[in-house]
PDB file of C-alpha atoms in Angstrom:
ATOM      1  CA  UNK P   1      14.390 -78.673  43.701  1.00  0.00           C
ATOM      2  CA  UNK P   2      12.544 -81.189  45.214  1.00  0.00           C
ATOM      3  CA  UNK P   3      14.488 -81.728  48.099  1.00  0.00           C
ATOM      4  CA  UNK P   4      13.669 -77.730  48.922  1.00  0.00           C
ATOM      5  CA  UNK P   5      10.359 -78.788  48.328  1.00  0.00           C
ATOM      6  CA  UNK P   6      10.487 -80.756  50.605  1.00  0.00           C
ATOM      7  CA  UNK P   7      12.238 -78.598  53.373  1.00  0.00           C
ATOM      8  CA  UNK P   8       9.078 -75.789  52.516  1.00  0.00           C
ATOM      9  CA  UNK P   9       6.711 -78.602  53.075  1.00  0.00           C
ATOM     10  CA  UNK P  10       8.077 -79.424  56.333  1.00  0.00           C
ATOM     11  CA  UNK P  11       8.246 -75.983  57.779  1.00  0.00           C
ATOM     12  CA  UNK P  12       4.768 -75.553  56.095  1.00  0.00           C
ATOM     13  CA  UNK P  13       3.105 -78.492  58.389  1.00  0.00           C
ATOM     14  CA  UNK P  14       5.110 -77.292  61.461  1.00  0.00           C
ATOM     15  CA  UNK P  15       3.776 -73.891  60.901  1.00  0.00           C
ATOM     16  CA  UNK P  16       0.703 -74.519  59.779  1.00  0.00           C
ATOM     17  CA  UNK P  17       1.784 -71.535  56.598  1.00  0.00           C
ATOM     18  CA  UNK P  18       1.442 -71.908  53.619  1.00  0.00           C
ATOM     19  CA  UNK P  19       4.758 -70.800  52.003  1.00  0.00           C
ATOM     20  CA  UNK P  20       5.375 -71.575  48.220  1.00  0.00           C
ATOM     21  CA  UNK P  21       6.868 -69.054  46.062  1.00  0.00           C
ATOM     22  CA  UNK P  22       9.978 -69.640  44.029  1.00  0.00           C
ATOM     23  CA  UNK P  23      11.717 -66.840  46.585  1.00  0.00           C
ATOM     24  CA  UNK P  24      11.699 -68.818  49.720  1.00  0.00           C
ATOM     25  CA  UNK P  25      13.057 -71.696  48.172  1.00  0.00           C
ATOM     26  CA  UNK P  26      15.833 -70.402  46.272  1.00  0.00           C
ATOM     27  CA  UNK P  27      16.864 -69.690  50.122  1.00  0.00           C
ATOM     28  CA  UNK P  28      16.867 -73.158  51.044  1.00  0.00           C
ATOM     29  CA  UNK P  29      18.456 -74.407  47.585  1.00  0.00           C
ATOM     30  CA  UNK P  30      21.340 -72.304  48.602  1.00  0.00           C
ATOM     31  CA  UNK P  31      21.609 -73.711  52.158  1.00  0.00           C
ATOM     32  CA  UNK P  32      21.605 -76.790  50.222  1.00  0.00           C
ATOM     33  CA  UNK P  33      24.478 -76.294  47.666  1.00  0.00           C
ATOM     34  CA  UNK P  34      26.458 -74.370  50.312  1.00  0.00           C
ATOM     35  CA  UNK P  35      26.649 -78.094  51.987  1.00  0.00           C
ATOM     36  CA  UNK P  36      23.469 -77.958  54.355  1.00  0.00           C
ATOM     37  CA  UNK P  37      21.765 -81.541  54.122  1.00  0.00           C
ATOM     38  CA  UNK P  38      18.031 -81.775  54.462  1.00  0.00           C
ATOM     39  CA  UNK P  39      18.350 -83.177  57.565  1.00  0.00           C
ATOM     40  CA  UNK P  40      20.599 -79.721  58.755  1.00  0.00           C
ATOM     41  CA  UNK P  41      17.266 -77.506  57.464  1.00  0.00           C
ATOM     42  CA  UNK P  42      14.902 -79.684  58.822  1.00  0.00           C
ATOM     43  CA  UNK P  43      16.775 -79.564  62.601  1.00  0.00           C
ATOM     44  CA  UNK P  44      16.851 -75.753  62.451  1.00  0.00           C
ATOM     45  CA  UNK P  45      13.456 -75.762  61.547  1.00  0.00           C
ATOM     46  CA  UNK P  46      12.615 -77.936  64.379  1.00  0.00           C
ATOM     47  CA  UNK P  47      14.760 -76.046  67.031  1.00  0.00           C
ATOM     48  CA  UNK P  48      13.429 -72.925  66.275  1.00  0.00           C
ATOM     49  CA  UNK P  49      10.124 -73.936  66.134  1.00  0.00           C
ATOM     50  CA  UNK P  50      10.819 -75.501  69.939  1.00  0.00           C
ATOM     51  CA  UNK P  51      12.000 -72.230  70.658  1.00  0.00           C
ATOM     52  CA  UNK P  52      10.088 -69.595  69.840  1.00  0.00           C
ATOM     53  CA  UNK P  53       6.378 -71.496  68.883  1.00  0.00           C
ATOM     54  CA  UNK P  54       4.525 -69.542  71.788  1.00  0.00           C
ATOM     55  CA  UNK P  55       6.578 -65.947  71.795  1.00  0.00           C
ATOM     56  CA  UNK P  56       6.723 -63.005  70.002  1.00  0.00           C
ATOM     57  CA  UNK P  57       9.766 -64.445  67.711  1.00  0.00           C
ATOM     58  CA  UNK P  58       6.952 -67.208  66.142  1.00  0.00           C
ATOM     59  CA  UNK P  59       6.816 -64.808  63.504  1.00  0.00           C
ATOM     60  CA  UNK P  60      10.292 -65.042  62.520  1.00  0.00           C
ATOM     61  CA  UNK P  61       9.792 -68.736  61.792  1.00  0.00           C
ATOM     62  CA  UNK P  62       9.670 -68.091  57.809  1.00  0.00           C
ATOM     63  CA  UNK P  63      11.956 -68.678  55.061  1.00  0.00           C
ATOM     64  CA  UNK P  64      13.696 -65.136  54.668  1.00  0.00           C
ATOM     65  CA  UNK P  65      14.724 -65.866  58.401  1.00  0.00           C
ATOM     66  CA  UNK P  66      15.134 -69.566  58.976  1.00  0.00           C
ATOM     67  CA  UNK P  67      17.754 -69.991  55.558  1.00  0.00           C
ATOM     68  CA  UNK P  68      19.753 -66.864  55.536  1.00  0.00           C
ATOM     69  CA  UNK P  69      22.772 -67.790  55.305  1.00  0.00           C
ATOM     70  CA  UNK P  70      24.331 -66.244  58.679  1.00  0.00           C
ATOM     71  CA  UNK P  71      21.593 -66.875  60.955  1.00  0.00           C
ATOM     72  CA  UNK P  72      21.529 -70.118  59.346  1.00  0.00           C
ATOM     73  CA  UNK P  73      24.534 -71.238  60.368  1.00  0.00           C
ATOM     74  CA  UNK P  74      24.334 -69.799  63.690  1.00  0.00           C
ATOM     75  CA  UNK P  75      20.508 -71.823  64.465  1.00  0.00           C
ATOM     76  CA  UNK P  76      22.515 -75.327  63.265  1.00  0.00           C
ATOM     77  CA  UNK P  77      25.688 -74.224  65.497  1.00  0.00           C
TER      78      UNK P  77
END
């Protein structure tokens, strides 16, 4: 749990949001189990956020988005 902590607090800072509930990071607990590493969330996070920051996809830079688990694999790819 506290490494999807973690993960949510990252995103949080990058985002400047303030996402908490129990919801988002189930998401990222099961990124984690299904063999994602921290480091793997935190990249996609990162790339995304270089990516679409200043367009109309910044709002897409959320939990429900980021860690499902097709697009998921598709943003580390």
């Amino acid at each position: 749990l506290s490494q999807a902590s973690d993960v949510l607090n990252f995103l949080n800072e990058k985002t400047k949001s303030r996402f908490r509930d129990e919801v988002n990071q189930k998401l990222i607990i099961a990124r984690l189990k299904s063999g994602a590493s921290v480091d793997d969330c935190r990249a996609v996070i990162a790339r995304k956020f270089r990516d679409w920051n200043n367009t109309d996809m910044k709002k897409y830079l959320r939990p429900a988005t980021l860690f499902n688990a097709i697009k998921f694999e598709q943003y580390l790819g």
